[in-house]
XYZ file of N, CA and C in Angstrom:
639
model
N 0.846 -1.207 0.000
C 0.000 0.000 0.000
C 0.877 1.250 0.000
N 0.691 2.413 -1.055
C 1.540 3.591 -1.009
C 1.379 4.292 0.612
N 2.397 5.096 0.667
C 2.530 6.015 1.876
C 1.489 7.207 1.392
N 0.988 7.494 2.690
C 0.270 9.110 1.861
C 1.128 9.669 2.101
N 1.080 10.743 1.056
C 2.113 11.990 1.184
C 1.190 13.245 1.444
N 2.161 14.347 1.675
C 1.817 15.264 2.331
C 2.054 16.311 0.909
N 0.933 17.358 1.513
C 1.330 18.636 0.460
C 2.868 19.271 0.266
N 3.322 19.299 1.300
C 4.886 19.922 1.024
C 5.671 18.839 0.104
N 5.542 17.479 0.625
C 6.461 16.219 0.045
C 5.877 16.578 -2.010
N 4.797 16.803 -1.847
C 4.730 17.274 -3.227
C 5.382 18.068 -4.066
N 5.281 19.252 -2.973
C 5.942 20.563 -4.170
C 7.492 20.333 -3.696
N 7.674 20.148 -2.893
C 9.854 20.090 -2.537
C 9.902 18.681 -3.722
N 9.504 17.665 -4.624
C 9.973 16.612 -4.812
C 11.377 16.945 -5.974
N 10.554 18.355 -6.561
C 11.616 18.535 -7.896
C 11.139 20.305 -8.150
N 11.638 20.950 -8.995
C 11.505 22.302 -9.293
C 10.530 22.691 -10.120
N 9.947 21.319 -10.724
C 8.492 21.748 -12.039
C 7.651 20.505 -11.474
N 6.589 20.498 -11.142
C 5.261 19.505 -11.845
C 4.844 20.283 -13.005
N 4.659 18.857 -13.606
C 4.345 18.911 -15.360
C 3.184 18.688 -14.675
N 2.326 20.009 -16.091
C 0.585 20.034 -16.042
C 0.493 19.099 -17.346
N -0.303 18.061 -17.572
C -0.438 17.054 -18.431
C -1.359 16.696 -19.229
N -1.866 16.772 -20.270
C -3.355 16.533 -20.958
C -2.378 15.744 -21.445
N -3.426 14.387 -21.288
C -3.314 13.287 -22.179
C -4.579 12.956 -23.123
N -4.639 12.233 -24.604
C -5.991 12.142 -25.127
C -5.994 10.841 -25.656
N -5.001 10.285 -24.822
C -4.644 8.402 -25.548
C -4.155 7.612 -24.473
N -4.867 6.862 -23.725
C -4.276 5.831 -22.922
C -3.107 5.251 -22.895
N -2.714 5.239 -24.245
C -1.682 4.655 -25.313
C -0.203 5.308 -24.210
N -0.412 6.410 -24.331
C 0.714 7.713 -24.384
C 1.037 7.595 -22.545
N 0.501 6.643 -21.667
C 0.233 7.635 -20.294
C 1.604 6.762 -20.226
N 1.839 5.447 -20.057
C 2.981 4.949 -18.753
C 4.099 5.340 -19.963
N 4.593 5.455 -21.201
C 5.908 6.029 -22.029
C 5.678 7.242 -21.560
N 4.753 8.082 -21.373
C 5.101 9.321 -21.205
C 5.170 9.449 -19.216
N 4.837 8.871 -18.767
C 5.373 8.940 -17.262
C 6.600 7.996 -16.757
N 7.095 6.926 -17.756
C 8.483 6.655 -17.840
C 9.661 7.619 -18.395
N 9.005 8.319 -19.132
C 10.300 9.127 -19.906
C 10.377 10.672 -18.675
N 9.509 10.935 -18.261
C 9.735 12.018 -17.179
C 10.290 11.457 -16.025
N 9.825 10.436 -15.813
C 10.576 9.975 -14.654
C 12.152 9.723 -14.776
N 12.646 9.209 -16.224
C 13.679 9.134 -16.344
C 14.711 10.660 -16.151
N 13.991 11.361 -16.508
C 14.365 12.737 -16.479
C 14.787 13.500 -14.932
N 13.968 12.657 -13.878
C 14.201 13.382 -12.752
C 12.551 13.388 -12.101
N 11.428 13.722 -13.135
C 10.471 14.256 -12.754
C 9.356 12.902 -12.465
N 8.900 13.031 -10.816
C 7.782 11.556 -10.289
C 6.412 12.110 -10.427
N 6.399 13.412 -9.712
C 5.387 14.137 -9.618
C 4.588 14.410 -10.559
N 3.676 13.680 -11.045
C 3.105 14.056 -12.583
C 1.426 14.269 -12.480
N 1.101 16.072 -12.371
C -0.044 16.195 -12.613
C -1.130 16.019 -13.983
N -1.760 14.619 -13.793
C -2.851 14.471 -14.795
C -3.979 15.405 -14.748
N -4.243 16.184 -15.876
C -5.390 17.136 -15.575
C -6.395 16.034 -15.843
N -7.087 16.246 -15.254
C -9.006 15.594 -15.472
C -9.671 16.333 -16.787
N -8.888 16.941 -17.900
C -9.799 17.417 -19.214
C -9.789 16.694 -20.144
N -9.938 15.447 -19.849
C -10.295 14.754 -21.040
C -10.896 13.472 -20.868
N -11.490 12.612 -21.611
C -12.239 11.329 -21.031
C -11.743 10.587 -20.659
N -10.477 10.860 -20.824
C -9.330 9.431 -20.686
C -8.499 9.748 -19.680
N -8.613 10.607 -18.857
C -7.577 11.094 -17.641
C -7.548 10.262 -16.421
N -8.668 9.594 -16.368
C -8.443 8.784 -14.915
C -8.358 7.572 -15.567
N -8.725 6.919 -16.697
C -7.874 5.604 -16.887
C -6.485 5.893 -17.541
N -6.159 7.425 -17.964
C -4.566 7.550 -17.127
C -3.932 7.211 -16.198
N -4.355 8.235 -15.213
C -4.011 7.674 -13.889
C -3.632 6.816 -13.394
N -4.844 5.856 -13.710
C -4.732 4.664 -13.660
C -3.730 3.564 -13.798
N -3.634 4.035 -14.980
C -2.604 2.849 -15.245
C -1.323 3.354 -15.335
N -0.864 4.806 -14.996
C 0.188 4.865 -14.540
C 0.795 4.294 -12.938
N -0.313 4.814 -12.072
C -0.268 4.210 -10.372
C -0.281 2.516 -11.069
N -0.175 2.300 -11.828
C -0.398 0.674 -11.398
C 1.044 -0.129 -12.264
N 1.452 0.942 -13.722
C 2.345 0.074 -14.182
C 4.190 0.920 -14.301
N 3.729 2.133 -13.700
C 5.311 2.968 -13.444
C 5.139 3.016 -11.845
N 5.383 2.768 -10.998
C 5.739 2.631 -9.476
C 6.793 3.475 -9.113
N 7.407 4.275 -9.888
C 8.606 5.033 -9.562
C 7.805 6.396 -9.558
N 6.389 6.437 -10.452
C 6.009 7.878 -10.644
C 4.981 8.207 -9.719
N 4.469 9.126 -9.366
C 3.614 9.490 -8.368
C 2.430 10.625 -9.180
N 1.237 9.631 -9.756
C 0.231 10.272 -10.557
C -0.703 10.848 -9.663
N -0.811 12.443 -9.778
C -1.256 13.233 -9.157
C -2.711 13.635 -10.350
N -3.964 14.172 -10.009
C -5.074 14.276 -10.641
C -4.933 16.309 -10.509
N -4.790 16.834 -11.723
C -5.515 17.963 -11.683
C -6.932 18.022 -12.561
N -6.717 20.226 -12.275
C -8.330 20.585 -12.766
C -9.640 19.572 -11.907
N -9.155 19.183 -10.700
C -10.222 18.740 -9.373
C -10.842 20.194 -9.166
N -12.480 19.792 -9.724
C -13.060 21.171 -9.543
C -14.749 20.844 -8.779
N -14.769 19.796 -7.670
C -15.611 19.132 -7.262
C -15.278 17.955 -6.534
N -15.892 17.509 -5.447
C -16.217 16.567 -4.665
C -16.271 14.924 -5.216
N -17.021 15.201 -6.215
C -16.330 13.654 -7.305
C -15.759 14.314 -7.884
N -14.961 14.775 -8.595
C -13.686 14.882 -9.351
C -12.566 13.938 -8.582
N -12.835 15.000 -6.944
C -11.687 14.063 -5.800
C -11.789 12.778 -5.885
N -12.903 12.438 -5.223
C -13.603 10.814 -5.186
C -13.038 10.138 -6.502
N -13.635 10.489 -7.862
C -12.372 9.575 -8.775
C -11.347 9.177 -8.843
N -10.946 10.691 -8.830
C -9.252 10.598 -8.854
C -8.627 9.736 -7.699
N -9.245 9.958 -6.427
C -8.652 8.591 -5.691
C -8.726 7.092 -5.503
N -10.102 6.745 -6.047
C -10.165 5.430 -7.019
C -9.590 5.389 -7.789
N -8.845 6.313 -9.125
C -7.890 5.694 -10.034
C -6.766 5.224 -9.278
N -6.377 5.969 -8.460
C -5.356 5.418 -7.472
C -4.133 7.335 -8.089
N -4.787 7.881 -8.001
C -4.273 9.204 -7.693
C -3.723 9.600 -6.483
N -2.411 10.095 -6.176
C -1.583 10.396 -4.669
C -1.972 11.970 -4.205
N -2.063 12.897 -5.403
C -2.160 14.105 -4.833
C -3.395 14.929 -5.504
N -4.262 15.784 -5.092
C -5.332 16.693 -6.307
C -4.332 18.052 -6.463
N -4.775 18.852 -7.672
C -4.908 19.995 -8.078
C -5.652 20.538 -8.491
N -6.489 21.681 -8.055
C -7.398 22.000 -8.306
C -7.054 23.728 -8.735
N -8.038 24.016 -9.869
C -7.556 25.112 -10.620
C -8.190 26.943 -9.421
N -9.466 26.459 -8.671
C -9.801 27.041 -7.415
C -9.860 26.781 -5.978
N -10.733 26.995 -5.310
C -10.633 26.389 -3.961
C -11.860 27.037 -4.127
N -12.769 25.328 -3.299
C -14.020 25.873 -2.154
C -13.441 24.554 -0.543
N -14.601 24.931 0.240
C -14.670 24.080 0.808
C -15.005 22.404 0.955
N -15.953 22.463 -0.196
C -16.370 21.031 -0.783
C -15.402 20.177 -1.528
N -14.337 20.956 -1.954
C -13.086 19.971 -2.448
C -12.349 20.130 -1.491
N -12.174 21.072 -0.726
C -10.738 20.687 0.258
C -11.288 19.710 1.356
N -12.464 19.337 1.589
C -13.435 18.598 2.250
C -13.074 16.824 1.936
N -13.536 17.008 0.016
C -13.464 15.817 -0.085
C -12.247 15.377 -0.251
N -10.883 16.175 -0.629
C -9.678 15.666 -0.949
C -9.433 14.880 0.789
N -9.513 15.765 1.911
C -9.149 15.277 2.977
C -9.765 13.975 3.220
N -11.445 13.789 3.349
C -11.340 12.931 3.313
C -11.111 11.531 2.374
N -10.994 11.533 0.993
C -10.222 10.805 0.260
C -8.717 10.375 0.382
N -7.895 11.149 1.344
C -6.640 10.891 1.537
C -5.857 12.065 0.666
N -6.180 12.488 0.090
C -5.290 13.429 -1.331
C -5.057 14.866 -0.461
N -3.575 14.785 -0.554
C -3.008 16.146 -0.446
C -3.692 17.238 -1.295
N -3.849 18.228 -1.054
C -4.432 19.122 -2.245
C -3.362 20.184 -2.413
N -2.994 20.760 -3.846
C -2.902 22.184 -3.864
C -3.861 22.941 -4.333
N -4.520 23.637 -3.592
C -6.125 24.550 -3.955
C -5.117 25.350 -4.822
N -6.261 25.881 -5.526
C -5.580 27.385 -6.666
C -5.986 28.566 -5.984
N -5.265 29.605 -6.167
C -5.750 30.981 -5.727
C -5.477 31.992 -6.363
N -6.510 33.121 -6.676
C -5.345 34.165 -7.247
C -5.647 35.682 -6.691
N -6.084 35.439 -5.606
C -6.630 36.743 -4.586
C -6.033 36.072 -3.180
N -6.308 37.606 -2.310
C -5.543 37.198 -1.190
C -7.009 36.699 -0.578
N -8.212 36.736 -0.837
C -9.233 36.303 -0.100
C -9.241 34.888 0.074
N -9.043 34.072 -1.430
C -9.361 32.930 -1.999
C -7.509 32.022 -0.912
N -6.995 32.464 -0.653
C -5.603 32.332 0.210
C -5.783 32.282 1.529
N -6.864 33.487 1.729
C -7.591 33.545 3.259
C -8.339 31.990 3.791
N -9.482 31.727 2.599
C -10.192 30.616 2.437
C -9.452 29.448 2.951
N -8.520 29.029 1.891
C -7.845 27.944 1.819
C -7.222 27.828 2.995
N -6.516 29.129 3.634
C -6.051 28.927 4.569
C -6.697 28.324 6.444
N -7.859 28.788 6.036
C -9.137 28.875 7.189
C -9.386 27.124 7.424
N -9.191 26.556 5.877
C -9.579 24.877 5.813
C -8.480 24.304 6.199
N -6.872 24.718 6.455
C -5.737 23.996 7.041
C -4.722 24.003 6.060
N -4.861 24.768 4.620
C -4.412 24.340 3.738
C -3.247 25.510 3.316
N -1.431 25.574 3.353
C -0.845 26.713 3.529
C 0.134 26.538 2.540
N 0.147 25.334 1.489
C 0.739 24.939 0.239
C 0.081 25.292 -0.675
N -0.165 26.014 -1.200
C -1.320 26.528 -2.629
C -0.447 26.801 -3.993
N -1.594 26.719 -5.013
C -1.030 26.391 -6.539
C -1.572 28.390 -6.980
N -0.661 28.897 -7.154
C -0.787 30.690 -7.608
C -1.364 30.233 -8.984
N -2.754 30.617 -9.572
C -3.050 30.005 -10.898
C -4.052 31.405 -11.444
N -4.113 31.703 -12.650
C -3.270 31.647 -13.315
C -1.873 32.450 -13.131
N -0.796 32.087 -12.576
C 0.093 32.853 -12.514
C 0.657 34.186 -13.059
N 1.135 34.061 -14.601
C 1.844 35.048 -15.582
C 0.420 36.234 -15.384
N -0.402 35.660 -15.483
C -2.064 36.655 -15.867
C -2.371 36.914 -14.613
N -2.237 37.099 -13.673
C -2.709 37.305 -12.676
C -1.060 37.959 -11.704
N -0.226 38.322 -12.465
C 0.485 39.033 -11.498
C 2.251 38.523 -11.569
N 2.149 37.100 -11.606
C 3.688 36.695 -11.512
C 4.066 36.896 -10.492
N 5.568 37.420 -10.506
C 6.492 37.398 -9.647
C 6.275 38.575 -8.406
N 5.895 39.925 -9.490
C 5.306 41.372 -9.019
C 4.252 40.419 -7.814
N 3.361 39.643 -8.207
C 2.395 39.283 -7.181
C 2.612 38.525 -6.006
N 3.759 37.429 -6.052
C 4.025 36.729 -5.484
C 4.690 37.816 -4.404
N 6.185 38.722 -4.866
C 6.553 39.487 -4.209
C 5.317 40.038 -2.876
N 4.388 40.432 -3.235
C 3.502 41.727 -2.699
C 2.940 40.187 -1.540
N 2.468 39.181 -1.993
C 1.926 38.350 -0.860
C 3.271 37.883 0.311
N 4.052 37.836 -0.245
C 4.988 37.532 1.046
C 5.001 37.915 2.185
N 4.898 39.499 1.839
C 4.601 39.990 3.149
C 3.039 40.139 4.555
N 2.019 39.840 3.864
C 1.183 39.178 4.750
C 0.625 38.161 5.013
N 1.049 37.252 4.140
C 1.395 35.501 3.877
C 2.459 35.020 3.702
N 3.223 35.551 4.459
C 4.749 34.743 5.136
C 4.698 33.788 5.040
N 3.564 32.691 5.942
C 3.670 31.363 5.805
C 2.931 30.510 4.866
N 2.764 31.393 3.653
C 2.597 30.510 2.629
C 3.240 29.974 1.729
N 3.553 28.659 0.872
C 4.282 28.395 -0.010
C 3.033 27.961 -1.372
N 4.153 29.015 -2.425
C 3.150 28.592 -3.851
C 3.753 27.813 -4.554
N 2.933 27.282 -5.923
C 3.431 26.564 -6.914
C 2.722 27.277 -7.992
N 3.630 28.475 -8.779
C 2.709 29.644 -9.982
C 2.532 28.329 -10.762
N 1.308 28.451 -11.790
C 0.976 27.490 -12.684
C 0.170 28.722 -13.481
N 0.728 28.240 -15.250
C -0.374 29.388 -15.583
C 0.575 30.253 -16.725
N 0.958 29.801 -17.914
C 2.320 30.923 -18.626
C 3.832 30.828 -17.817
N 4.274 29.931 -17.240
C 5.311 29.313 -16.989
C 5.634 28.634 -17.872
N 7.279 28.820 -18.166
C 7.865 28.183 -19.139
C 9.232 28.145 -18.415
N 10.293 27.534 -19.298
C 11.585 27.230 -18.937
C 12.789 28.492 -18.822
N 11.990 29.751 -19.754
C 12.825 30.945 -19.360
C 11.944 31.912 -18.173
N 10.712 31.923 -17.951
C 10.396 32.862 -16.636
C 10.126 32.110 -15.269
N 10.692 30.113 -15.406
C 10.692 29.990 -14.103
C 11.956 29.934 -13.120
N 12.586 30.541 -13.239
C 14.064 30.671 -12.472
C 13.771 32.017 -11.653
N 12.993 33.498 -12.560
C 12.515 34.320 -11.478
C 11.582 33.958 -10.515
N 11.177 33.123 -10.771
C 9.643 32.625 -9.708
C 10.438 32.391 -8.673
N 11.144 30.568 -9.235
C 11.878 29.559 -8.344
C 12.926 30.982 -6.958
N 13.137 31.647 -7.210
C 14.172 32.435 -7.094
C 13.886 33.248 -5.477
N 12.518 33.381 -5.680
C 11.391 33.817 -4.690
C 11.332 32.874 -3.360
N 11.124 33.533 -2.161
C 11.119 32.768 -0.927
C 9.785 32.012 -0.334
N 8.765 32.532 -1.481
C 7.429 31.751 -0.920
C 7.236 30.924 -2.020
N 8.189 30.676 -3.320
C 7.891 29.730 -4.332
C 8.504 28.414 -4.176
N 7.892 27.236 -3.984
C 8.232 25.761 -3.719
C 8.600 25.475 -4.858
N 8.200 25.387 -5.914
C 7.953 24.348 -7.202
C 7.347 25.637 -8.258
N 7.314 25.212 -9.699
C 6.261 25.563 -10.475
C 5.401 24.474 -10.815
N 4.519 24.987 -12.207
C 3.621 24.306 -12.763
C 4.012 24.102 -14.260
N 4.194 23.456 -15.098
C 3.873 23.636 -16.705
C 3.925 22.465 -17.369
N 3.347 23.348 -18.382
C 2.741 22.090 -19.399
C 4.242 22.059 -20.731
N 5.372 22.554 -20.451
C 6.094 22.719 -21.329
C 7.105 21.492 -21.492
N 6.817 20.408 -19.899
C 7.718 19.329 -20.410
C 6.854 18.648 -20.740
N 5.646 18.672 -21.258
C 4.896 17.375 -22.061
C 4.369 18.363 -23.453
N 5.086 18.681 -23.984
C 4.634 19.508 -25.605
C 3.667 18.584 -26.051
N 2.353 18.969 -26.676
C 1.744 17.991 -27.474
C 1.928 17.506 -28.660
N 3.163 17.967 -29.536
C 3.631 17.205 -30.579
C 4.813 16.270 -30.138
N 5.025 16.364 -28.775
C 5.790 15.107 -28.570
C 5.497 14.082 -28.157
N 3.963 13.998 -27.628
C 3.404 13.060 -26.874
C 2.578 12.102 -28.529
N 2.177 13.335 -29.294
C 1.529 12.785 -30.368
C 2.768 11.905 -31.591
N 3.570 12.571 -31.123
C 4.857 11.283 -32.220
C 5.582 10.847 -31.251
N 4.868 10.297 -30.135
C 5.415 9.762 -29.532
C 7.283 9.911 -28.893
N 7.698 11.048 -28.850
C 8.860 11.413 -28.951
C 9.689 11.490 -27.254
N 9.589 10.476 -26.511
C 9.875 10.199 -25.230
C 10.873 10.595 -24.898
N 12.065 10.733 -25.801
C 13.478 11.435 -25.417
C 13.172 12.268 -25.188
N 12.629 13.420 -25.879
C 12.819 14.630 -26.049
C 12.009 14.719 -24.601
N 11.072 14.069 -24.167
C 10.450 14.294 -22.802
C 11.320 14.421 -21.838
N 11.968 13.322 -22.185
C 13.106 13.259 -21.236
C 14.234 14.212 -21.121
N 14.367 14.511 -21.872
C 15.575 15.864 -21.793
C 14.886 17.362 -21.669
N 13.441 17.365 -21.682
C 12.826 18.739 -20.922
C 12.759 18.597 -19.427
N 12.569 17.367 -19.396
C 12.562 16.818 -17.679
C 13.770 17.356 -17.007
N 14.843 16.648 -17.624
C 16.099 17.185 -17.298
C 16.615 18.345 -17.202
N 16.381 19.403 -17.669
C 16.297 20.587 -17.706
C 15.850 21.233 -16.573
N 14.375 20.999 -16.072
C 13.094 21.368 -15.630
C 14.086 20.723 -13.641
N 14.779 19.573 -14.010
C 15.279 19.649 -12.229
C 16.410 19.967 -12.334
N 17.247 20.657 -13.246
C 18.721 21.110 -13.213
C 17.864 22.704 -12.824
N 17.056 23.154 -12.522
C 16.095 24.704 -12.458
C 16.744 24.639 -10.809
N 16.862 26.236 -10.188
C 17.732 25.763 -8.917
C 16.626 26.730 -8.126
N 16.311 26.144 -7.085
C 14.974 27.189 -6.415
C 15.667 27.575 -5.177
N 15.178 28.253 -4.629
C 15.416 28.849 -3.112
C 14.497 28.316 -1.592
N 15.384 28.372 -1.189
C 14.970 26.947 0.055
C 14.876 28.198 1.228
């Protein structure tokens, strides 16, 4: 039986979780072997497509090295699925109480999304002090992150949201940034020609990224 993990064990694992649309069952355990080879376990499956939780799925069941996390959890069953596929962590693109509700009791670490200091207030009120800054680039960046530090000291983010491989080193760089978010180590013309190296050497990249502890 896996260990549960905790929200921090999430975002400290590596310097990027990959945001992930998959649209082929085909594509899930080559493409969560080739990131893993790269460095990267932590692999958020978004829930936008029909095929995301028999993703999941059969990544938790046939890569054991990777740790398939469920995003875009935007509801109470969303959670509930995703932890029957055998999902370790949620991401969710907002926060209410009814998902940070059901992630807890499902077992799933959550990172709620936020992009106000209210929606930070919220999350924080439910126990929750690891949060996903979404949409990041559009909603403020670094300028934003800066300005929350100072009355959310004890928060740690993960920006998701227009992150790429040249504006996440200013994020990483930041004292309330754990991790990022992006969808830039799973390109969709590499997943569609099947091009697993090249996964693998964005991976690589993505944990040679040096953050601030």
């Amino acid at each position: 039986m896996a260990v549960t993990l905790t929200s921090p064990e999430v975002m400290n694992d590596a310097p990027v979780i990959p945001v992930i649309v998959l649209n082929d069952v085909t594509h899930a355990v080559p493409l969560a072997r080739a990131l893993v080879a790269g460095g990267i376990r932590m692999l958020e499956v978004t829930l936008r497509t029909p095929v995301a939780l028999a993703c999941i799925e059969v990544i938790a069941r046939e890569v054991p090295d990777a740790v398939a996390g469920a995003g875009t959890v935007r509801s109470a069953s969303d959670a509930q699925a995703a932890a029957l596929a055998g999902a370790r962590f949620a991401v969710s693109p907002g926060y209410t109480h009814a998902v940070g509700r059901a992630c807890r009791e499902a077992g799933l670490p959550l990172l709620p999304g936020v992009a106000t200091g209210g929606e930070i207030m919220a999350a924080q009120e439910d126990g929750y002090s690891e949060l996903k800054f979404f949409p990041a680039m559009q909603a403020g960046g670094a300028a934003m992150l800066r300005a929350w530090h100072g009355p959310f000291g004890d928060v740690r983010f993960c920006p998701t949201g227009g992150v790429t491989l040249a504006n996440a080193p200013e994020l990483l760089a930041l004292p309330n940034v754990a991790c990022v978010g992006g969808s830039w180590l799973t390109p969709a013309d590499a997943i569609a020609q099947g091009d697993w190296a090249r996964i693998t050497q964005l991976a690589r990249q993505a944990t040679a990224l040096v953050r601030r502890r």
